[in-house]
PDB file of C-alpha atoms in Angstrom:
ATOM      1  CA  UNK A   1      90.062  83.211  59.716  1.00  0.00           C
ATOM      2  CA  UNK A   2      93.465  84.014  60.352  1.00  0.00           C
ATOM      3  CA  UNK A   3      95.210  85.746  57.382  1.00  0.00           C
ATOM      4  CA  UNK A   4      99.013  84.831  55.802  1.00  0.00           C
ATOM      5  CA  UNK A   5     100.351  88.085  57.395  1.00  0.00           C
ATOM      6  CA  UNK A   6      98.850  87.531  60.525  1.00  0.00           C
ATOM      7  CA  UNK A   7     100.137  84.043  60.625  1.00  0.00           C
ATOM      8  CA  UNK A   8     103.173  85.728  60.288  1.00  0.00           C
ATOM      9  CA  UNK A   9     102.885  88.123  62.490  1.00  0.00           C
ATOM     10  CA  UNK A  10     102.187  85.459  65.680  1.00  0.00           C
ATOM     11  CA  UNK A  11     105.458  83.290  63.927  1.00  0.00           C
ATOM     12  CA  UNK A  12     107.682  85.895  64.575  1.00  0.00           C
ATOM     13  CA  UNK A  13     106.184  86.887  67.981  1.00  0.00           C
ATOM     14  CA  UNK A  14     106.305  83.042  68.840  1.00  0.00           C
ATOM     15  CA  UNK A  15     110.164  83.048  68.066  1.00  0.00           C
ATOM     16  CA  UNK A  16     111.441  86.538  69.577  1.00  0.00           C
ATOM     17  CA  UNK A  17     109.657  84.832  72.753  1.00  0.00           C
ATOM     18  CA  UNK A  18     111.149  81.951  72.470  1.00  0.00           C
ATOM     19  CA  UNK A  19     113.543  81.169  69.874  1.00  0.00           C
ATOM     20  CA  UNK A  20     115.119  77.999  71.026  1.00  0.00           C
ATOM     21  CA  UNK A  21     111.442  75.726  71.104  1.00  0.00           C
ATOM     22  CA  UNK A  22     109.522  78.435  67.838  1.00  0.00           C
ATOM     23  CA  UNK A  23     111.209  78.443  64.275  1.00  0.00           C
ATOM     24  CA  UNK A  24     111.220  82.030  62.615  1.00  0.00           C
ATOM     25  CA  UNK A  25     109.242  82.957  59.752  1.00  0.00           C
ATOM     26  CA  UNK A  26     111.107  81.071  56.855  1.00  0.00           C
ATOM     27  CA  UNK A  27     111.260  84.213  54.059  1.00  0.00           C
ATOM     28  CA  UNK A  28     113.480  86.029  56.909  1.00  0.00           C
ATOM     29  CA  UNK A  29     116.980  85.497  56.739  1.00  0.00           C
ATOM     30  CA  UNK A  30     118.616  84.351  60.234  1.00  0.00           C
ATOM     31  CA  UNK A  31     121.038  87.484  60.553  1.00  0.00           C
ATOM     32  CA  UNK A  32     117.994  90.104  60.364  1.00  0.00           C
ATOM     33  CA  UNK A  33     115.889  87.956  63.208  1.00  0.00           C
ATOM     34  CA  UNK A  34     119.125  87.992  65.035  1.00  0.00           C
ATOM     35  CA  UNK A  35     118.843  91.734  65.134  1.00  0.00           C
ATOM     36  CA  UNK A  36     115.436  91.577  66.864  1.00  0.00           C
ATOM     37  CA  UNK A  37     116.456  88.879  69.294  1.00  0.00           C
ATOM     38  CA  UNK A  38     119.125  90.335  70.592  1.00  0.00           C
ATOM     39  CA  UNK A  39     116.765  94.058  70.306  1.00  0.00           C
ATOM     40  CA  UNK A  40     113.336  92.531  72.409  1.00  0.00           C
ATOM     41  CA  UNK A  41     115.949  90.377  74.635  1.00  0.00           C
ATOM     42  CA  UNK A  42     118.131  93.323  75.777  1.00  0.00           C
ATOM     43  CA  UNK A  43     115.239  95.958  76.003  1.00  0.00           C
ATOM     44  CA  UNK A  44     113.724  93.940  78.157  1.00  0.00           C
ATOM     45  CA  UNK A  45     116.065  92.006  80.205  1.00  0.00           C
ATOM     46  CA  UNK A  46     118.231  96.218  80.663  1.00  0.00           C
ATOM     47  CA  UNK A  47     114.702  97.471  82.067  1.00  0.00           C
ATOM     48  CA  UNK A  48     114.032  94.936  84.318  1.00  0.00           C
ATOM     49  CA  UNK A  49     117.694  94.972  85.719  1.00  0.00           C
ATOM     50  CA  UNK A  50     117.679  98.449  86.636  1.00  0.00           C
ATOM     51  CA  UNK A  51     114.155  98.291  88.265  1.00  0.00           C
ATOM     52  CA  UNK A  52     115.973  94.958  89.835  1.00  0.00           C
ATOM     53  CA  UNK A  53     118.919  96.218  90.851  1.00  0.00           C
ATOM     54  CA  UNK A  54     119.446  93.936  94.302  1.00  0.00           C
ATOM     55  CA  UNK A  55     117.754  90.981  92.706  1.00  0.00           C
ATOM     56  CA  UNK A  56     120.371  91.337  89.615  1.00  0.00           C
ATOM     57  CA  UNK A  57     123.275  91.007  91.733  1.00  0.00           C
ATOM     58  CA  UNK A  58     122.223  88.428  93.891  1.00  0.00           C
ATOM     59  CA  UNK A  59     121.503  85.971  91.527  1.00  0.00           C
ATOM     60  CA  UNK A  60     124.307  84.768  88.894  1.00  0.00           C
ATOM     61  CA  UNK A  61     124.192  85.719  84.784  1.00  0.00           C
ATOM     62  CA  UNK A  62     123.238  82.262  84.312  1.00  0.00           C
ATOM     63  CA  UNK A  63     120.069  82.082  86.563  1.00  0.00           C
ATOM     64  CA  UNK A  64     119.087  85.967  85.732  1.00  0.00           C
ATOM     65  CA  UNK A  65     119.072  85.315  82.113  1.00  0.00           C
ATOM     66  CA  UNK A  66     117.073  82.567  82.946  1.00  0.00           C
ATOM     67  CA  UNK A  67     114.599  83.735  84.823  1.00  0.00           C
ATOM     68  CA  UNK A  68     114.509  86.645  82.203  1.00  0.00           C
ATOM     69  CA  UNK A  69     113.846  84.521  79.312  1.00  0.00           C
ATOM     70  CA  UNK A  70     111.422  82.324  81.303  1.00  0.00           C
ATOM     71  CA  UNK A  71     109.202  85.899  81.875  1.00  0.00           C
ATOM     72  CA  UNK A  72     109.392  87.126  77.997  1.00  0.00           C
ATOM     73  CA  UNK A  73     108.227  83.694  76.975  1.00  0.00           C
ATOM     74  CA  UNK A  74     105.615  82.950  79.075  1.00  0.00           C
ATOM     75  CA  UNK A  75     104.161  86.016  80.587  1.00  0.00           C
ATOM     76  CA  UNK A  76     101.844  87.643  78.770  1.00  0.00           C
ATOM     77  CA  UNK A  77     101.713  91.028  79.617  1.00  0.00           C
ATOM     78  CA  UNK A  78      98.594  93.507  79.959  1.00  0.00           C
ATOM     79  CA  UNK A  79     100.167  96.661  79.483  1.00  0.00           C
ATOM     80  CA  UNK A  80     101.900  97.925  76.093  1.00  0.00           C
ATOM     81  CA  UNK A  81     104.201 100.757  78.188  1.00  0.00           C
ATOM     82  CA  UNK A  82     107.885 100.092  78.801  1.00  0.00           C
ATOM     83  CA  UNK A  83     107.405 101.982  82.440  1.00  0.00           C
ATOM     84  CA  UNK A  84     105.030  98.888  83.253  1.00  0.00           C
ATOM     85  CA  UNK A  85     107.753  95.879  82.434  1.00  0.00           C
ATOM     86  CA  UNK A  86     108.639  96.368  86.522  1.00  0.00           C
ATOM     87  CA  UNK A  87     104.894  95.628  87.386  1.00  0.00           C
ATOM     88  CA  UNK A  88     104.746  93.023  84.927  1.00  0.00           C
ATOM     89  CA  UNK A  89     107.494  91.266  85.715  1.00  0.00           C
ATOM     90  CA  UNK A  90     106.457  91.213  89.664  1.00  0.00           C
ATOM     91  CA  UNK A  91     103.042  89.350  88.646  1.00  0.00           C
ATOM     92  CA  UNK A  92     105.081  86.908  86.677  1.00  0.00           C
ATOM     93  CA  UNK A  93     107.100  86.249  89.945  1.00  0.00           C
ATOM     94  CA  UNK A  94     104.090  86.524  92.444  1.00  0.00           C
ATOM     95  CA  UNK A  95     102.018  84.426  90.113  1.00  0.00           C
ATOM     96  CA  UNK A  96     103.453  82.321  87.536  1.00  0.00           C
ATOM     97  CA  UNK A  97     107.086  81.297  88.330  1.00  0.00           C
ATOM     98  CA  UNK A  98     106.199  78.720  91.380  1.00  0.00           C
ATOM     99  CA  UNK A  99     109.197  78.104  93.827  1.00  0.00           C
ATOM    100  CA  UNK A 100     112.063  77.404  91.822  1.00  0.00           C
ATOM    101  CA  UNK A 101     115.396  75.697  92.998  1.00  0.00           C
ATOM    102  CA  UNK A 102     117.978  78.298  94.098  1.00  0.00           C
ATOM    103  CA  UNK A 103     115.180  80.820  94.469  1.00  0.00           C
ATOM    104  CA  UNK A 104     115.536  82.273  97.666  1.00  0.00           C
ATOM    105  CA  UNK A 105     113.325  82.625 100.288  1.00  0.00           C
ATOM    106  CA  UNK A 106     112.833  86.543  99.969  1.00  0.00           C
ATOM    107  CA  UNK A 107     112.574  86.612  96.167  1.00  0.00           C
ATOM    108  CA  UNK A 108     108.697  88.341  96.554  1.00  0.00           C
ATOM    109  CA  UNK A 109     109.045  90.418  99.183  1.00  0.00           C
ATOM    110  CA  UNK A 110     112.126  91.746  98.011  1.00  0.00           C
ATOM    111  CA  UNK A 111     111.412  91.972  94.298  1.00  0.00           C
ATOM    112  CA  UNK A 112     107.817  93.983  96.020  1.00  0.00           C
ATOM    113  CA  UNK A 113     110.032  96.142  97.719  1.00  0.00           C
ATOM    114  CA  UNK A 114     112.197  97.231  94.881  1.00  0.00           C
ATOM    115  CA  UNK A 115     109.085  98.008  92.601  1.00  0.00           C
ATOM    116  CA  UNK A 116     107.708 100.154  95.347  1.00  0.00           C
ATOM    117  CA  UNK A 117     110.887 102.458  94.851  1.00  0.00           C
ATOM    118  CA  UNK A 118     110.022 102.468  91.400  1.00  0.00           C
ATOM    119  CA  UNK A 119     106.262 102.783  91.162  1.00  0.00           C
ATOM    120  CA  UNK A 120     106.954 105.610  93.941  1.00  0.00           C
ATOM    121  CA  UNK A 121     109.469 107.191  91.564  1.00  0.00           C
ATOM    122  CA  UNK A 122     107.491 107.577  88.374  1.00  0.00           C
ATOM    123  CA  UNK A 123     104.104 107.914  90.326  1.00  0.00           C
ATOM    124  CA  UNK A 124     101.854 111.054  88.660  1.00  0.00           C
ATOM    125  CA  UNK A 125     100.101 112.023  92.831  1.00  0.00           C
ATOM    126  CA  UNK A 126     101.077 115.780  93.415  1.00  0.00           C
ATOM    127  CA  UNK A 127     101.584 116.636  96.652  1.00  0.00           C
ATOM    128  CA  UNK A 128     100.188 119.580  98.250  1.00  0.00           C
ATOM    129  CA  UNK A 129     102.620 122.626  98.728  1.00  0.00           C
ATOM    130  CA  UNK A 130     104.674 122.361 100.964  1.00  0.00           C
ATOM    131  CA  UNK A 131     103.847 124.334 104.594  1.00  0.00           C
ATOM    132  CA  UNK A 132     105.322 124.568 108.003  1.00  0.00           C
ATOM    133  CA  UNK A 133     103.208 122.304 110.390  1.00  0.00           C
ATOM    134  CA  UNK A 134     103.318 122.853 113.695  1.00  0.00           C
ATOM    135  CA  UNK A 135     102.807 120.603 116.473  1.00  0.00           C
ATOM    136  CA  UNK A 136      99.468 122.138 117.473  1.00  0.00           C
ATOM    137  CA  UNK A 137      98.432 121.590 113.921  1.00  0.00           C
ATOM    138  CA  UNK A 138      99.322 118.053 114.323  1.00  0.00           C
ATOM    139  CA  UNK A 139      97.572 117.800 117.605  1.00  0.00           C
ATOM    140  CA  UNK A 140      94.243 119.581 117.084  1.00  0.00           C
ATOM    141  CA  UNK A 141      93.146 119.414 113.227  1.00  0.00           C
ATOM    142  CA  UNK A 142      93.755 116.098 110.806  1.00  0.00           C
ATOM    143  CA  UNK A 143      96.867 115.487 109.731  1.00  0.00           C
ATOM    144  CA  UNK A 144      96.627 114.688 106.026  1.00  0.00           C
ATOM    145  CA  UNK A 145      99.264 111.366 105.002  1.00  0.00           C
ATOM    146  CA  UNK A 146     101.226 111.663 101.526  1.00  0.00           C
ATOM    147  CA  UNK A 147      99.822 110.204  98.677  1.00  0.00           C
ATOM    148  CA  UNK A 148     103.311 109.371  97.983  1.00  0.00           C
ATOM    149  CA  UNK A 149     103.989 106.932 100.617  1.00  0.00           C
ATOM    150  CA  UNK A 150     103.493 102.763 101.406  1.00  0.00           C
ATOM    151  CA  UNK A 151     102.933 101.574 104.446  1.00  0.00           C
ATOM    152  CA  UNK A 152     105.026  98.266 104.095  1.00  0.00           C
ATOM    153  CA  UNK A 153     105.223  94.874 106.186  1.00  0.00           C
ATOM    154  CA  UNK A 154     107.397  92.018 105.120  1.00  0.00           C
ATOM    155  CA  UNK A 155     109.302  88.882 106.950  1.00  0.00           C
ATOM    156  CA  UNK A 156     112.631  89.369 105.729  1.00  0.00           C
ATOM    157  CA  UNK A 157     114.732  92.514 106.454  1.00  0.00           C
ATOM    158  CA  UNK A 158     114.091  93.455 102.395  1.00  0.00           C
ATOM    159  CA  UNK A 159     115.616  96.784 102.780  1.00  0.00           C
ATOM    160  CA  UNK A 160     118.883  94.965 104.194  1.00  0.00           C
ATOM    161  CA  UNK A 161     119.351  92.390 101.479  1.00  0.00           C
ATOM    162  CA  UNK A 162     121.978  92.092  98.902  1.00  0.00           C
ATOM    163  CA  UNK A 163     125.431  90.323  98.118  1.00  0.00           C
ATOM    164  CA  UNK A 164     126.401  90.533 101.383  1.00  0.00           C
ATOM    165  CA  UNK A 165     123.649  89.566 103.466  1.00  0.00           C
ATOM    166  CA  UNK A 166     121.338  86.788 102.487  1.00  0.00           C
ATOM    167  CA  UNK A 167     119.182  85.429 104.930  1.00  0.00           C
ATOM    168  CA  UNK A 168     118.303  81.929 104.807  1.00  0.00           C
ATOM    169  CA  UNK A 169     115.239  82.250 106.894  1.00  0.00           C
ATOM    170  CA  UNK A 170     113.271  85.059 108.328  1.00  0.00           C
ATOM    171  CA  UNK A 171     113.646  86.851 111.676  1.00  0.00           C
ATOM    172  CA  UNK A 172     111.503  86.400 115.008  1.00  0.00           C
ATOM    173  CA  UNK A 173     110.274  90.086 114.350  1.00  0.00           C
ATOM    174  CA  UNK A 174     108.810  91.317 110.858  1.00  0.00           C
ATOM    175  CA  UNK A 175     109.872  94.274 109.154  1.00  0.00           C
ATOM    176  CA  UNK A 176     107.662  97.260 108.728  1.00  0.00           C
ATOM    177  CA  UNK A 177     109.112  99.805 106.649  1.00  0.00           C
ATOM    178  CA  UNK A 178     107.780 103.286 105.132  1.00  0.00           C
ATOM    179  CA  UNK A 179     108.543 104.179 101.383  1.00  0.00           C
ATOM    180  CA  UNK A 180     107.829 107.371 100.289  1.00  0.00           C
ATOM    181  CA  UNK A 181     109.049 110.526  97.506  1.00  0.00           C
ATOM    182  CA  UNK A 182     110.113 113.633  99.903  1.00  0.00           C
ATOM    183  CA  UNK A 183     109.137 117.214  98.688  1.00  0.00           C
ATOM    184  CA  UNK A 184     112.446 117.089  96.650  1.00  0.00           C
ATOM    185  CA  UNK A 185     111.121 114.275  94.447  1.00  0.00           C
ATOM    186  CA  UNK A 186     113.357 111.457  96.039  1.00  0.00           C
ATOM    187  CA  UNK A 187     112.168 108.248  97.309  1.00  0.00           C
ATOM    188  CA  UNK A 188     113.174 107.163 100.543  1.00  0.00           C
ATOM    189  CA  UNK A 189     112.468 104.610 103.142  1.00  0.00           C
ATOM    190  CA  UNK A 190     112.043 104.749 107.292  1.00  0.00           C
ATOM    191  CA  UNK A 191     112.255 101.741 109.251  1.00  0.00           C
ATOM    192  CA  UNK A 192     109.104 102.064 110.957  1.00  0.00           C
ATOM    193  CA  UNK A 193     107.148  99.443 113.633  1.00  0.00           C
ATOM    194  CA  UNK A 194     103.533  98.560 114.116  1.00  0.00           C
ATOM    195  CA  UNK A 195     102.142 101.071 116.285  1.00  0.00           C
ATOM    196  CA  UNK A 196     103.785 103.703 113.853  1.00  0.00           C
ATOM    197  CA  UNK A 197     102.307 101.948 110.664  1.00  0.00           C
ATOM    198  CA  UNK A 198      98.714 101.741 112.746  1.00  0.00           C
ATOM    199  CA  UNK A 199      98.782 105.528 113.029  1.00  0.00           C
ATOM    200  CA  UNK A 200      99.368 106.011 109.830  1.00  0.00           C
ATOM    201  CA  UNK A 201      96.618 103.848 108.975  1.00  0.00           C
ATOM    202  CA  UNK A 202      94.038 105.697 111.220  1.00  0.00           C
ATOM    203  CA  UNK A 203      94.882 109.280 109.720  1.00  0.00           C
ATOM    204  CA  UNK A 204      94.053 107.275 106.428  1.00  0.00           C
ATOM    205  CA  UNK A 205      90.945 105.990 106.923  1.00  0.00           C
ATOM    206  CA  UNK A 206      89.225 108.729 109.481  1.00  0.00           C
ATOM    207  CA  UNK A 207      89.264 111.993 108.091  1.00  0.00           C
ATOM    208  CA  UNK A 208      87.444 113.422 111.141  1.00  0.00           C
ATOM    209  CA  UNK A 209      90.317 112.315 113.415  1.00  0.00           C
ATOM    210  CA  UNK A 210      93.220 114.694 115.422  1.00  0.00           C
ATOM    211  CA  UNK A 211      96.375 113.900 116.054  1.00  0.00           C
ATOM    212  CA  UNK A 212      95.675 113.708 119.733  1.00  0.00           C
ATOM    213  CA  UNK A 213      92.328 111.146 118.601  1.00  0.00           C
ATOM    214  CA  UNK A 214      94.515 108.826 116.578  1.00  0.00           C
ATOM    215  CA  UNK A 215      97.299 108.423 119.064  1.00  0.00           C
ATOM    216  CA  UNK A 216      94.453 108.176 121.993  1.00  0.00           C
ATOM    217  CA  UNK A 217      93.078 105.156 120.289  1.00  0.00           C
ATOM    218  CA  UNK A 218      96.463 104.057 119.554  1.00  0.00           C
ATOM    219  CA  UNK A 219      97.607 103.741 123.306  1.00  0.00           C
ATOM    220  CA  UNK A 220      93.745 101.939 123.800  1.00  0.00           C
ATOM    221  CA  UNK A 221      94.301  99.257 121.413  1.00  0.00           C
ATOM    222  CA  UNK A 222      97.960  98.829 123.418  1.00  0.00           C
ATOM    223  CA  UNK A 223      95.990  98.749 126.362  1.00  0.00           C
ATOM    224  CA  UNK A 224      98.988 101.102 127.966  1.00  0.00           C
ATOM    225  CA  UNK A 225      98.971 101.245 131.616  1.00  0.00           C
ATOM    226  CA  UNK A 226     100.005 104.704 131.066  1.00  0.00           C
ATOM    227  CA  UNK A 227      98.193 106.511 128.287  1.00  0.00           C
ATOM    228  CA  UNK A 228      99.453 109.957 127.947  1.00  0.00           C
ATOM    229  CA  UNK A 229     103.171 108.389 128.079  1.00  0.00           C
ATOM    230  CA  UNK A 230     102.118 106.806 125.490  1.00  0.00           C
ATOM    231  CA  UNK A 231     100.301 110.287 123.412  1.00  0.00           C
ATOM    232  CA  UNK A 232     103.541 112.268 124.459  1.00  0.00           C
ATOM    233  CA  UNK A 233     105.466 109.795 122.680  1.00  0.00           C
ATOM    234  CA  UNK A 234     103.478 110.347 119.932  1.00  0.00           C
ATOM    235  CA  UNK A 235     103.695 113.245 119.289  1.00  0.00           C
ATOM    236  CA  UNK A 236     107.353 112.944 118.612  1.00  0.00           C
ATOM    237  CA  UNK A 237     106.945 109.998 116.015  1.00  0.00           C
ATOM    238  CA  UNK A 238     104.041 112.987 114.598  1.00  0.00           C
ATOM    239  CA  UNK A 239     106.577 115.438 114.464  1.00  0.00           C
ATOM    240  CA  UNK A 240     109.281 113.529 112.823  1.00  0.00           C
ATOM    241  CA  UNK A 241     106.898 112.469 109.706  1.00  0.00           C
ATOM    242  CA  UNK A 242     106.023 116.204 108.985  1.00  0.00           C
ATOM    243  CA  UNK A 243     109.612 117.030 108.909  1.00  0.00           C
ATOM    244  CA  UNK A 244     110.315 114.065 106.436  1.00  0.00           C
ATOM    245  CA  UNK A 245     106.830 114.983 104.547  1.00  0.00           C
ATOM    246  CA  UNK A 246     105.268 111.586 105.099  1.00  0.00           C
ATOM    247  CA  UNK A 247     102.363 113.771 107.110  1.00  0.00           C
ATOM    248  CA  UNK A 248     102.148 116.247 104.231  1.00  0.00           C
ATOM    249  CA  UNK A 249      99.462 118.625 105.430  1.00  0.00           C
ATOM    250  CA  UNK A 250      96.548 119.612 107.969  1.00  0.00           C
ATOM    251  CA  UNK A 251      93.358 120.428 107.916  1.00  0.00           C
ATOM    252  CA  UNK A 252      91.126 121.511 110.339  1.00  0.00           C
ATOM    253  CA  UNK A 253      88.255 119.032 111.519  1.00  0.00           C
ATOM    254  CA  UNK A 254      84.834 119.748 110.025  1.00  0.00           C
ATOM    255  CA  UNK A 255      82.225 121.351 112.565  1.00  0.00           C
ATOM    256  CA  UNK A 256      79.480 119.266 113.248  1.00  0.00           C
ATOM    257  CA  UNK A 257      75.901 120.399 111.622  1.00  0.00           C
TER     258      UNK A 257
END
């Protein structure tokens, strides 16, 4: 049985979340709910813009504080922590907005894209300290990816979009990109293609693989005429995500029994 305060308690909810279509709670006078509108409204809609930032500025006030309003009243969230509004909001779009007129195209991928930055920003992963790895290392032993980086694919050019550059339609070529925190705690991304994101995905999934394995079964699946071209090659792309910290360790390859 639902008590007189909790009645309450879901009337005032009810209204914060949507205060045009949900009367508030009647012993409240208007200027003191006003307070908490414009408090749950601008919490909200100031979080969501900065973890937004492209998305803000390509859509005008009136369709943002649409869209905004739209997600506080009908999402209902599973997560109590402010630092989870970003994710929530993203499985409002992905799932519960439907294609709207004057959405564009690139609305998911690129609202994806900008929560990566931020779930990369305030993940908890540790990365290992950081060491000098040398190409041998890279060549003969396993090299170890960050936990703090996303191999990415998308159609649109995400990392391209804003005011100036809105795509009606996506390329001929997708868009693989690599978002990752460095060793000094900022997140950055590297334009990346498929036989780079494959590698990446080989060291992830075989720990008892080289660096000279991964890239051999690389150039196989390419079927390249020229195989070591292709291993010399990378060991350059091998090289360059040490240095960045995207390959954030070795470690040698267990002996077998």
């Amino acid at each position: 049985m639902v008590k007189a305060f909790q009645k309450n308690q879901y009337q005032f909810a009810a209204h914060l979340r949507d205060p045009e279509q949900n009367a508030a709670p009647s012993e409240i006078e208007d200027r003191r709910m006003g307070i908490y509108r414009e408090l749950v409204y601008n919490n909200i809609e100031s979080f969501i813009s900065s973890g937004f930032p492209v998305l803000r500025k390509i859509y005008s006030d009136q369709d943002w504080h649409a869209m905004v309003r739209d997600f506080i009243r009908c999402h209902r969230s599973s997560s109590p922590y402010f630092l989870e509004i970003s994710q929530e909001f993203l499985r409002y779009l992905q799932e519960e907005r439907g294609v709207q007129r004057g959405d564009p195209g690139y609305l998911l991928e690129l609202a994806h894209y900008e929560w990566v930055e931020l779930a990369l920003d305030v993940s908890t992963e540790v990365l290992p300290a950081e060491q000098k790895i040398s190409t041998e290392q890279l060549m003969s032993e396993h090299p170890d990816v960050s936990p703090l980086v996303w191999r990415l694919s998308y159609q649109y050019p995400v990392h391209m979009i804003g005011p100036d550059y809105q795509p009606e339609s996506p390329p001929e070529q997708p868009t693989f990109l690599l978002v990752y925190r460095n060793p000094e705690e900022r997140v950055r991304f590297m334009e990346a293609n498929a036989v780079t994101i494959r590698l990446l995905q080989l060291l992830e999934e075989n720990d008892e693989m080289n660096g000279y394995s991964a890239l051999d079964q690389v150039a196989k699946e390419l079927n390249h005429p020229h195989p070591e071209q292709a291993i010399q090659g990378g060991i350059q792309v091998l090289e360059k995500l040490a240095n960045l910290g995207i390959i954030c360790s070795t470690r040698p390859l267990t002996e077998p029994s």
